[in-house]
Coordinates of C-alpha atoms and ligand atoms in Angstrom, one line a residue:
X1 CA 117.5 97.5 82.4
X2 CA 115.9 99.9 80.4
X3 CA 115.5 103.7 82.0
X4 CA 112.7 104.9 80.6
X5 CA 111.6 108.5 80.2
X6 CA 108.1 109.4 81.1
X7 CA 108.5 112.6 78.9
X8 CA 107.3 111.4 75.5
X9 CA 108.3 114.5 72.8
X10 CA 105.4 115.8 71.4
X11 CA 104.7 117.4 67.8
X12 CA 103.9 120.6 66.6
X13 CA 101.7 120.6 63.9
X14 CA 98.9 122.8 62.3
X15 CA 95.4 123.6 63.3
X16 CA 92.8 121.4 61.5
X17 CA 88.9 122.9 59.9
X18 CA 86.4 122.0 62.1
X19 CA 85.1 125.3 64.2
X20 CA 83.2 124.8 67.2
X21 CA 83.5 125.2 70.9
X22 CA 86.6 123.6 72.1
X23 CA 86.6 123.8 75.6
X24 CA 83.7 121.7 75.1
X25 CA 85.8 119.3 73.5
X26 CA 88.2 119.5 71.4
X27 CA 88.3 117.7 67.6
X28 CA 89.1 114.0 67.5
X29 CA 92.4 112.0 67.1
X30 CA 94.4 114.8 69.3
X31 CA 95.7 112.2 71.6
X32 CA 99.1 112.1 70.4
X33 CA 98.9 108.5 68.8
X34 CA 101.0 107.7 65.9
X35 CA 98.8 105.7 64.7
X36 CA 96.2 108.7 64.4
X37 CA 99.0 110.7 62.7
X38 CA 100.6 112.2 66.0
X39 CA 98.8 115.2 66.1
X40 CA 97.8 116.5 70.1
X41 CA 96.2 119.7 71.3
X42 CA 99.6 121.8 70.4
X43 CA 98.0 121.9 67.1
X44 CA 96.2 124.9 68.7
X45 CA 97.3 125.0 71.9
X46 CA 100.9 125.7 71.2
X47 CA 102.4 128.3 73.6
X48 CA 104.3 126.0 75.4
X49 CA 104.3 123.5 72.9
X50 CA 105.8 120.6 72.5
X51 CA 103.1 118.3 75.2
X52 CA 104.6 117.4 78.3
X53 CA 107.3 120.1 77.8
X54 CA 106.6 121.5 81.6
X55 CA 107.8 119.0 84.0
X56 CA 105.6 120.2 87.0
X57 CA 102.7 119.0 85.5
X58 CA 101.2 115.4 85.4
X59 CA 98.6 113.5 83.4
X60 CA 97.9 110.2 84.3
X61 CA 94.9 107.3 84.5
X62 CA 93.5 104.6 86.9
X63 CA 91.4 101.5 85.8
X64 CA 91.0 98.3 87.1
X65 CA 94.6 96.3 86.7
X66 CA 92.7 94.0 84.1
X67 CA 89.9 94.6 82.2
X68 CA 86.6 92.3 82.5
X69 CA 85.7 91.6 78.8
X70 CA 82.5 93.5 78.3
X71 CA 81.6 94.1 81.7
X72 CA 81.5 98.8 81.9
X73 CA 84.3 99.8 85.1
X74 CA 85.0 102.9 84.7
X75 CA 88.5 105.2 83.3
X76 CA 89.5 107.7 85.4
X77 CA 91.7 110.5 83.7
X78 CA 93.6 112.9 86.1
X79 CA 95.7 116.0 85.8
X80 CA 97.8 118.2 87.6
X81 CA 99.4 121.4 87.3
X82 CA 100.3 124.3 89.5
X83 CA 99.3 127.1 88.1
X84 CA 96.3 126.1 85.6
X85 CA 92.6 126.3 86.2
X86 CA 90.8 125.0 83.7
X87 CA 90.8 121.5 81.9
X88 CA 89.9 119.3 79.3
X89 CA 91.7 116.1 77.8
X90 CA 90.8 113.5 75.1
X91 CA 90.8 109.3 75.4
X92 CA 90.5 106.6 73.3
X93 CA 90.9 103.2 73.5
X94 CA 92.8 101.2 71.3
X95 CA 93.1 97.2 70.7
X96 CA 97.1 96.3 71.4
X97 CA 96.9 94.3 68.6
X98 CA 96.2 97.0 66.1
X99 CA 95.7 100.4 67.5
X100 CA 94.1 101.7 64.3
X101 CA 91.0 99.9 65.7
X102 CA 88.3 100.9 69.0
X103 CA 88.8 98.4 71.6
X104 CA 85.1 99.0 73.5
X105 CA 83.0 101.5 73.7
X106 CA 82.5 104.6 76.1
X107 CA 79.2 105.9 77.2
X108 CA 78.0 109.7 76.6
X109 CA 76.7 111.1 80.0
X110 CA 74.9 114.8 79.9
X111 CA 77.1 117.6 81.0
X112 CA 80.1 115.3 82.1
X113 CA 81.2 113.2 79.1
X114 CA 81.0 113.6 74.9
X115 CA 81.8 110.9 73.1
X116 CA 82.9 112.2 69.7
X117 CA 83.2 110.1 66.5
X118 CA 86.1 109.4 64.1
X119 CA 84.3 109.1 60.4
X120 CA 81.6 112.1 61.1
X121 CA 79.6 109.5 62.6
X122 CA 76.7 111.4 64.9
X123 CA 78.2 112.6 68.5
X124 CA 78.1 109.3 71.1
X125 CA 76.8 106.5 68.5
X126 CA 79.8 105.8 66.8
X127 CA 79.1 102.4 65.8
X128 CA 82.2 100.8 64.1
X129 CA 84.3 104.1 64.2
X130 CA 86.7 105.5 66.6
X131 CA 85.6 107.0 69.5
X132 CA 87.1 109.5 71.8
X133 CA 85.4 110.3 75.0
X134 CA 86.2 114.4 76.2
X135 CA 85.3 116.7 78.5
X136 CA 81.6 119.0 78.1
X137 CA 82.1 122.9 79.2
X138 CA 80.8 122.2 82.6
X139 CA 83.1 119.4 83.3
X140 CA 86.2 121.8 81.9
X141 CA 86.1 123.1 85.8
X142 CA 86.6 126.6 85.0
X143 CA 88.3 128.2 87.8
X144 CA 89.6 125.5 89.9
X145 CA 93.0 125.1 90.4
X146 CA 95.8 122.3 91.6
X147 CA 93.7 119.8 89.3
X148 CA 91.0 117.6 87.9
X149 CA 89.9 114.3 86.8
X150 CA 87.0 112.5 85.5
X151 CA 85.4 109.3 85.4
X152 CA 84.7 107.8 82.3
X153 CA 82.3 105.1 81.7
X154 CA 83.9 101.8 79.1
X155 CA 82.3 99.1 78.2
X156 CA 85.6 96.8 77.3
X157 CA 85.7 94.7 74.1
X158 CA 85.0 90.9 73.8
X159 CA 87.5 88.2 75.4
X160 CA 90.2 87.3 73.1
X161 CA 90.5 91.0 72.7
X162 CA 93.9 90.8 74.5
X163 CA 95.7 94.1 75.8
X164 CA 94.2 97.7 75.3
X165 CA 96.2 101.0 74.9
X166 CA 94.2 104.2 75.8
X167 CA 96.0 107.1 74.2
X168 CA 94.9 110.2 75.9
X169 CA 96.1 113.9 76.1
X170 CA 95.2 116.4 78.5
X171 CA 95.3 120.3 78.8
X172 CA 95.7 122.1 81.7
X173 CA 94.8 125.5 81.1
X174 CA 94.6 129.0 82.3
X175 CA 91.1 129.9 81.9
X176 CA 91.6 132.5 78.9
X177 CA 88.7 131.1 76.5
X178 CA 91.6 131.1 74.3
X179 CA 93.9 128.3 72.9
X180 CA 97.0 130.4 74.4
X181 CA 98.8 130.2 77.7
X182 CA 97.8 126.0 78.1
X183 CA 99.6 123.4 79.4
X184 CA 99.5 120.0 77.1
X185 CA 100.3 116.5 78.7
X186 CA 99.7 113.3 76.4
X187 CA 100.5 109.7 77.8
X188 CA 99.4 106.0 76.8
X189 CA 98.9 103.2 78.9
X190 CA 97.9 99.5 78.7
X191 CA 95.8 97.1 80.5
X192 CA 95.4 93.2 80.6
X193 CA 92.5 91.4 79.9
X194 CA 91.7 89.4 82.8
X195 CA 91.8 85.6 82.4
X196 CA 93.7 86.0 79.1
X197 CA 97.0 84.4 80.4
X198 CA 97.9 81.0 79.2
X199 CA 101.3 80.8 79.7
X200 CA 102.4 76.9 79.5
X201 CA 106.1 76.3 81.0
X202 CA 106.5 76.2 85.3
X203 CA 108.5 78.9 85.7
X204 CA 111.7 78.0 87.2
X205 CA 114.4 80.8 89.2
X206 CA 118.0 80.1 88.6
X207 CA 119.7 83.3 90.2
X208 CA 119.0 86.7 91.6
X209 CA 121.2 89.8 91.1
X210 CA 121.3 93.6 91.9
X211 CA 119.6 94.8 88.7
X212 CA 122.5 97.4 88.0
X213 CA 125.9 95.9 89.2
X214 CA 125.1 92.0 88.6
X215 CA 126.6 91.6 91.7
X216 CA 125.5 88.2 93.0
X217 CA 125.1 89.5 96.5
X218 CA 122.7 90.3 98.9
X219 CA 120.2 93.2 97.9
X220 CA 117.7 95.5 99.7
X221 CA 114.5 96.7 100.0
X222 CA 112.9 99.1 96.7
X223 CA 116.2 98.2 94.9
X224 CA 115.8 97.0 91.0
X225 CA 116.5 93.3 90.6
X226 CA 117.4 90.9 87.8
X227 CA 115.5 87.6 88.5
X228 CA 117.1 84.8 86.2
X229 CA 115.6 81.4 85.4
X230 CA 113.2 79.8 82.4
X231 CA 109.7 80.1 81.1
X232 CA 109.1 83.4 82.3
X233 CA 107.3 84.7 79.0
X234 CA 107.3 82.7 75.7
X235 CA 110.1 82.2 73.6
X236 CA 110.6 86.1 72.3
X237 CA 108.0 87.6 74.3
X238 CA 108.5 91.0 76.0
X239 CA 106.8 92.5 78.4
X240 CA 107.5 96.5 79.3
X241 CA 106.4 97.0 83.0
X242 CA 106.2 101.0 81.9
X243 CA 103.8 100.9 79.7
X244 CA 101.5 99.5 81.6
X245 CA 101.5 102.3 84.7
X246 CA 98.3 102.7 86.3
X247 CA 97.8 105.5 88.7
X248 CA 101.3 106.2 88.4
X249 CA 102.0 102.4 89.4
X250 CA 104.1 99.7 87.6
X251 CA 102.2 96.1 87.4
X252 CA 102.2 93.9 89.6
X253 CA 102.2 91.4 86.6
X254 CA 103.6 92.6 83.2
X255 CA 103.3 90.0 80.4
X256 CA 101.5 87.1 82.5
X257 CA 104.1 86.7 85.2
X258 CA 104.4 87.9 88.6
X259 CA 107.3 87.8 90.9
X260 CA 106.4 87.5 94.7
X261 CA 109.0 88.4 97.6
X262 CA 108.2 87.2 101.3
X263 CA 104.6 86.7 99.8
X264 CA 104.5 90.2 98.6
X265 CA 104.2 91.2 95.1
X266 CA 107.3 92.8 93.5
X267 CA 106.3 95.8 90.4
X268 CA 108.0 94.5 87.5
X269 CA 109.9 97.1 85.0
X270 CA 110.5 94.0 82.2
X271 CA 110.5 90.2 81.9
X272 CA 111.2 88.2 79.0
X273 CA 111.9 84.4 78.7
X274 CA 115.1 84.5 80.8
X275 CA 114.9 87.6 83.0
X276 CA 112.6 89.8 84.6
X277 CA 113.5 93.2 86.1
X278 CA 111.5 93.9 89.3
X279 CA 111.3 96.6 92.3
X280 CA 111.8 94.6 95.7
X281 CA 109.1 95.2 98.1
X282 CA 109.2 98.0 100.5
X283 CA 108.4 95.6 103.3
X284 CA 111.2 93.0 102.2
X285 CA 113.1 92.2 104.9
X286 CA 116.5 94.3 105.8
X287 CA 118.5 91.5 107.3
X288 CA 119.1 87.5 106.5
X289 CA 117.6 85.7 104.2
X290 CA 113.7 85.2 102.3
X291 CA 112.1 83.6 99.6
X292 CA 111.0 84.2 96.0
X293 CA 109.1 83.1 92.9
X294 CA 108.2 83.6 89.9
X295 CA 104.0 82.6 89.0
X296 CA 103.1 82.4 85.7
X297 CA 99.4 83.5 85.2
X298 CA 98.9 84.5 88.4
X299 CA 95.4 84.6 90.0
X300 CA 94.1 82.3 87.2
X301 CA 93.1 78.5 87.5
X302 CA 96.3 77.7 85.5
X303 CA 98.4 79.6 87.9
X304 CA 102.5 77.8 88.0
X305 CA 104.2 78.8 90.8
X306 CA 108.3 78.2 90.3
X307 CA 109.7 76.6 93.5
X308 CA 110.9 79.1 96.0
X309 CA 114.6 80.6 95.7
X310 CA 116.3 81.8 98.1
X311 CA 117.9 85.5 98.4
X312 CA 120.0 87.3 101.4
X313 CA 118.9 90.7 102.1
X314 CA 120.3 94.0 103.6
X315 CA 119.2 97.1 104.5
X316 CA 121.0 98.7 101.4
X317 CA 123.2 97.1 98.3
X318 CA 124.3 99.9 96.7
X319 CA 125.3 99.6 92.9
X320 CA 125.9 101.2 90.0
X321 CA 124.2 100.9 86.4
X322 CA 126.8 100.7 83.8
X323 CA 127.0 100.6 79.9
X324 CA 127.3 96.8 79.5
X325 CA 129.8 95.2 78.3
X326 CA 131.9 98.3 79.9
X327 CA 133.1 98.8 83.3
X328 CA 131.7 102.9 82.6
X329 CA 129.0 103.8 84.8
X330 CA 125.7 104.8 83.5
X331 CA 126.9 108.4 83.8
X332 CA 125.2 112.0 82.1
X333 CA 127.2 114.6 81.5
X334 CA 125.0 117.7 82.8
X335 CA 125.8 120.9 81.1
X336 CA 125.6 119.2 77.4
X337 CA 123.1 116.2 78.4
X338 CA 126.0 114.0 76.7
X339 CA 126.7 110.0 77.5
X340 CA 129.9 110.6 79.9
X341 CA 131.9 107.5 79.2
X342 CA 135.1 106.1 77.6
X343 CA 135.1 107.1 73.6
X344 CA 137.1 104.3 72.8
X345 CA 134.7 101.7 74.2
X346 CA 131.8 104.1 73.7
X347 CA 131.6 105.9 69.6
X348 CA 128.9 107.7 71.4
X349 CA 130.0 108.6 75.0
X350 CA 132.7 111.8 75.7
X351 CA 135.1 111.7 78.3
X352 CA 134.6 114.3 81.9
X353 CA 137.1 115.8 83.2
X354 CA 137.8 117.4 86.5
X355 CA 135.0 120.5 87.2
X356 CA 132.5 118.4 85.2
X357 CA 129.2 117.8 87.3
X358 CA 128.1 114.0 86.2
X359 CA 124.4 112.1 87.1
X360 CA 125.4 108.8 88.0
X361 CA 122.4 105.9 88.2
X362 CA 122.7 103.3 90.5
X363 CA 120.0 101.1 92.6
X364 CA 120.3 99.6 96.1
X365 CA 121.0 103.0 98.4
X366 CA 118.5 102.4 101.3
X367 CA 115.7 104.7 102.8
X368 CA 114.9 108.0 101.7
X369 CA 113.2 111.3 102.4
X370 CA 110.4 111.0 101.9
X371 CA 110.0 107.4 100.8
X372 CA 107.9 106.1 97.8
X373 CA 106.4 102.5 97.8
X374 CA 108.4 100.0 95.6
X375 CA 106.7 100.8 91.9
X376 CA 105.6 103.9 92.7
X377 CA 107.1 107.1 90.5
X378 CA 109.1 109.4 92.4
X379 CA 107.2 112.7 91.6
X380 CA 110.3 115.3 93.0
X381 CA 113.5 115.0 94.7
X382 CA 113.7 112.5 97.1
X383 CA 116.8 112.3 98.9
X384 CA 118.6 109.3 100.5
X385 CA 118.7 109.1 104.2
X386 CA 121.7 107.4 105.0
X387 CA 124.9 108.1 105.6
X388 CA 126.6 107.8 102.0
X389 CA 129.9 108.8 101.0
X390 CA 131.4 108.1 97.3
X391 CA 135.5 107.0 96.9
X392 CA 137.2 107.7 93.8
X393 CA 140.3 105.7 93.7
X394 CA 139.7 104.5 97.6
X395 CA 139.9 108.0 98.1
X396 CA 136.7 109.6 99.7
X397 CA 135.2 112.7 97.2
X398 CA 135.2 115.8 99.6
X399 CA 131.1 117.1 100.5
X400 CA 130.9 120.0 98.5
X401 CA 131.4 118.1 95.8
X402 CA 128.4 115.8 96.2
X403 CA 125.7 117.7 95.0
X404 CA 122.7 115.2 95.8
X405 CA 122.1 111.7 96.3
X406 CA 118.9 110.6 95.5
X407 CA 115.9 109.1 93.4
X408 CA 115.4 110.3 89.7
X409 CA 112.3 112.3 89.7
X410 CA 109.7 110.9 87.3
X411 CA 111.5 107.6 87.4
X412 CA 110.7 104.3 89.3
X413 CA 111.1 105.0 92.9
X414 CA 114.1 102.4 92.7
X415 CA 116.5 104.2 90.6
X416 CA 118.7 106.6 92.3
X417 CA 120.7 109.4 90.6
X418 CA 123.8 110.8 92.4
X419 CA 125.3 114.3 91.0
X420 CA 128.8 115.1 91.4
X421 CA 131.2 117.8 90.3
X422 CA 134.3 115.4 89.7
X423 CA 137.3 116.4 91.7
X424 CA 140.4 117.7 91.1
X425 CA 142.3 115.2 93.5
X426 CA 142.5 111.5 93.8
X427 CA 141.9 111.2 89.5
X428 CA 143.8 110.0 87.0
X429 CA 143.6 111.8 83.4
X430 CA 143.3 109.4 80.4
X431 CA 142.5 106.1 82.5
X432 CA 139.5 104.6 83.9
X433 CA 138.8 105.8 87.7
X434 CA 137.0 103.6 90.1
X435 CA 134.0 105.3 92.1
X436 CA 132.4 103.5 94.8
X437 CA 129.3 103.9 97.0
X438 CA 130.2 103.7 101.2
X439 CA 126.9 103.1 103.1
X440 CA 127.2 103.7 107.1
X441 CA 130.4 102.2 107.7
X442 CA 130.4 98.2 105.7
X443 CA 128.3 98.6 103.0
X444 CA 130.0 99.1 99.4
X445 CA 129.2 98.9 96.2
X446 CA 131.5 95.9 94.0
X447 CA 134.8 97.1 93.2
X448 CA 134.9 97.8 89.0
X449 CA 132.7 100.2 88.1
X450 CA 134.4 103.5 86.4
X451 CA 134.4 106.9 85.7
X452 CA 136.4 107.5 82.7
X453 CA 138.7 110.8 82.8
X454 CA 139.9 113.0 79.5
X455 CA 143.6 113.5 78.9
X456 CA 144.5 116.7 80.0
Ligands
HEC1 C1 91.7 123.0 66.2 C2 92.3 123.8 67.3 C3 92.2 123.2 68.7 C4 92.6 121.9 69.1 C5 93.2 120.8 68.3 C6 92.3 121.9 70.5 N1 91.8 123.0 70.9 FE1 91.2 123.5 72.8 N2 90.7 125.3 72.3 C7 90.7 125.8 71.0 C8 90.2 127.2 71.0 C9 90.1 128.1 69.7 C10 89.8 127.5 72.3 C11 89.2 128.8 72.8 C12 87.7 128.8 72.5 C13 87.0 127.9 73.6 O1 87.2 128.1 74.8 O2 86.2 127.1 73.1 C14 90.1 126.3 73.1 C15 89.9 126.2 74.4 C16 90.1 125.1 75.2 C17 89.9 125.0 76.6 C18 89.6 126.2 77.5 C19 90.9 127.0 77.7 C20 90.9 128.2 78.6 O3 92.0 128.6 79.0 O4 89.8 128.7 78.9 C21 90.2 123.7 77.0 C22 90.1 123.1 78.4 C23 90.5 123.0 75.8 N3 90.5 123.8 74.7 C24 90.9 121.7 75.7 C25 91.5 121.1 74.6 C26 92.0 119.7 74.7 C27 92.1 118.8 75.8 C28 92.5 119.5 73.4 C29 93.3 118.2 72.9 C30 92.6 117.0 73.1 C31 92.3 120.7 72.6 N4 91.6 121.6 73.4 C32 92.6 120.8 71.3 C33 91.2 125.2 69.9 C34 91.7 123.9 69.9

C-alpha cells in the first residue's frame, strides 16, 4: 500500500522576460510540470514559496470520470484558501503517453478564459503548440474571499489518445496587485478515455485481506483492502488510484478494472496484475457476510465480471500498516519526522523510546466524526468515534497518553493515524513491543505488530 502525499514540493526558481499584466494571466509553462522544466508561479510569486507549502489551502479539478474523444465537456479548476481574495491559476493538458505534447484543445471565451500559446503562437489559436488556458482580470475575482473556480471549455483529443494529465497551478492571492503575500497550489491529475479499455483475461478473486495487517479476517466498512486474484491489469501494468483524483475523489476504476462490494463500487488506491488496493464502501455491510468482484472494463461491451467471492464483514477490523517484511509498525517519529522502527531490520528507521510521541497508520477503526465517504480525502482532523483503547504488552496505554485517534488529513478517508507519547510502563528497552488496537470490548487488531524500543 502506498501512502501517498498530496503535498507535491515545489521549486523555487527565477522570474522569466515577458512583461505584461499578470493577474490577467500569468506566462506559459508555470504549471509545475517536469516536463515544462518545473517552473510554477513561485518564480514570482515567492513569499511563501515553495507551492503547496500552506496546508489550509486546496487546489483541485472536476471533469467527467472519462473523457469522450473529441466531444468539448468542460474542466472545472477550483481553489481554496482562508485568507486570500483574489485568484488566478494556469492548465494544460497533456497526452499520458508523452506529456511534452497538447492532448486537445481549450476554447478562448471573452472576459472568462485566455488561452495562451507555447511557441509565441497568437493568443487562443495555438495550432500544434501547447496551450494553457488562464484566468482574464475580471475572472481573477478581485475581492472575494473563501474561494473560486472556473469552468473551462476542452475539446478532448482523438480516440486512441489514451489517458490525459492536466498539470495546473493555482494562486490564491491577497489582492495587492503585486506578486507578494500569494498563496501557490500546483497539482496534476489524470483521466481515462472512455471506451479505451480492452483488457482480455476474466478477472478471477483468490482472497481478500485487511489492506495493512494481511490479516485474513473479516474487515469493515471505509477500511483499505488487498483484493488478490489474476488478470486484474496486464502482465506489469500499474495503475495509481491517486493520480487520478477528481474533485478530490479516487476512481471508481483505475487502470480498467473496477472492484464492486454488495453492488457498490469500491475507490481503488492501486491494482496491478495480482492485487488491487481498494476503500470498502461506506454502505458495506457491518455484520455477516457479502459479495465481491473484480470487472475488467467495466461499463464497456467487453465488460468480464470475475465470479463473486465471498468476505465476512464487521463494524471495525482494526490493523496496523507495518514495514513489510518486519513486524515494525508503520510508525513516524514526530519531533524529527524520522522512520520509528528497528535499525537492525530498518538501515533507515531509529528506534523511540519512552517520552517519544509516534504517528502510527493503521486501517479498519470504524466510524468517525465527522465521516467522509469511502474515497473521499479527509480535509482536517476527523476523529474516530468508537470506543478504542491501545495495549502495549497486553497492558492498556493510560489516556493521557493517546493524543488522537483518527484519519490522516489530506489522506484517503481510510487511513487512520493514531499519536501516542510512548509510556514509561509496560515497555521493554532494546526489544520489540507489541501494540494492539481494542475496539468496544471484542474487537482487536492481530497479535504481531511492534513498536521497537531503544536500549536505555
Ligand atoms: C514572471 C513573473 C510572474 C509569474 C511567473 C506569475 N506571476 Fe502573477 N503576478 C506577477 C506580477 C508582477 C503581478 C502584479 C501585477 C499584476 O497584478 O498584474 C502578479 C499578479 C498576479 C495576481 C494578482 C495578485 C494580487 O494579489 O492582486 C494573480 C491572481 C496572479 N498574478 C496569478 C498568477 C498565477 C496563477 C501564476 C502561475 C500560473 C502567476 N501569476 C505567475 C508576476 C508573475
Amino acid at each position: 500500500m502506498q501512502i501517498k502525499t498530496l503535498i507535491v514540493p515545489g521549486l523555487i526558481a527565477l522570474a522569466s522576460s515577458t512583461a505584461f499584466g499578470f493577474s490577467n494571466g500569468a506566462p506559459v509553462m508555470r504549471t509545475g510540470a517536469e516536463v515544462d522544466g518545473g517552473l510554477d508561479c513561485t518564480a514570482c510569486h515567492r513569499t511563501f514559496a515553495p507551492a503547496n507549502s500552506d496546508p489550509r489551502g486546496k487546489l483541485w479539478i472536476t471533469t467527467l470520470a472519462d473523457y469522450k474523444p473529441g466531444v468539448k465537456q468542460t474542466v472545472k479548476v477550483q481553489i481554496q484558501h482562508p485568507e486570500a481574495n483574489r485568484w488566478g491559476y494556469q492548465l494544460t493538458a497533456r497526452l499520458a503517453s508523452n506529456p511534452a505534447r497538447k492532448a486537445g484543445t481549450f476554447t478562448a471565451v471573452a472576459n472568462v478564459t485566455r488561452v495562451q500559446c507555447a511557441g509565441g503562437a497568437p493568443e487562443g489559436n495555438c495550432g500544434d503548440n501547447l496551450e494553457f488556458a488562464e484566468q482574464t482580470q475580471p475572472a481573477s475575482f478581485a475581492g472575494q474571499g473563501g474561494g473560486a473556480s472556473w469552468e473551462i471549455e476542452w475539446t478532448p483529443p482523438a480516440a486512441g489518445s489514451g489517458d490525459v494529465i492536466f498539470y495546473f497551478a493555482g494562486n490564491a492571492a491577497n489582492n495587492s496587485n503585486s506578486n507578494a503575500g500569494d498563496y501557490i497550489y500546483t497539482r496534476s491529475a489524470k483521466i481515462g478515455e472512455d471506451g479505451a479499455c480492452n483488457l482480455t483475461d476474466t478477472p478471477r478473486i483468490t482472497g481478500l485481506q485487511n489492506g495493512a495487517s494481511f490479516w485474513p479476517g473479516p474487515v469493515s466498512f471505509n477500511s483499505i483492502v488487498a483484493v488478490f486474484g489474476t488478470g486484474f491489469q496486464r502482465a506489469g501494468g500499474t495503475s495509481n488510484g491517486g493520480e487520478y483524483l477528481n474533485d478530490q475523489t479516487f476512481p471508481k476504476k483505475a487502470g480498467c478494472v473496477a472492484v464492486e462490494v454488495n453492488g457498490t463500487r469500491a475507490p481503488i488506491a492501486y491494482a496491478q496484475f495480482n492485487q488491487i488496493n481498494a476503500q470498502l464502501p461506506t454502505n458495506t455491510p457491518q455484520t455477516g457476510s457479502t459479495q465481491v468482484r473484480v470487472i475488467a472494463n467495466p461499463g464497456q461491451t467487453n465488460e468480464r465480471r470475475s465470479d463473486p467471492f465471498t468476505i465476512q464483514v464487521a463494524s471495525a477490523a482494526p490493523g496496523f500498516f507495518r514495514l513489510l517484511p518486519t513486524p515494525c509498525i508503520a510508525a513516524i517519529k514526530v519531533d524529527t519526522g524520522e522512520i520509528s522502527g528497528d535499525p537492525s531490520l530498518l538501515d533507515f528507521a531509529k528506534p523511540s523510546k519512552a517520552g517519544d510521541v509516534v504517528s502510527l497508520f493503521a486501517t479498519g477503526l470504524g466510524a468517525t466524526d465527522p465521516i467522509w465517504q469511502a474515497g473521499e480525502i479527509a480535509e482536517g482532523p476527523s476523529r474516530a468515534a468508537g470506543n478504542i483503547t491501545l495495549e502495549f504488552n497486553g497492558q492498556p496505554v493510560d489516556r493521557a497518553n493517546i493524543l488522537y485517534i483518527g484519519l490522516v488529513p489530506g489522506a484517503i478517508s481510510g487511513l487512520y493515524q493514531i499519536n501516542m507519547r510512548i509510556p514509561n510502563s509496560n515497555i521493554r528497552p532494546n526489544a520489540h513491543n507489541e501494540l494492539r488496537i481494542r475496539i468496544g470490548t471484542d474487537i482487536l487488531s492481530p497479535e504481531g505488530s511492534t513498536l521497537y524500543i531503544a536500549p536505555n
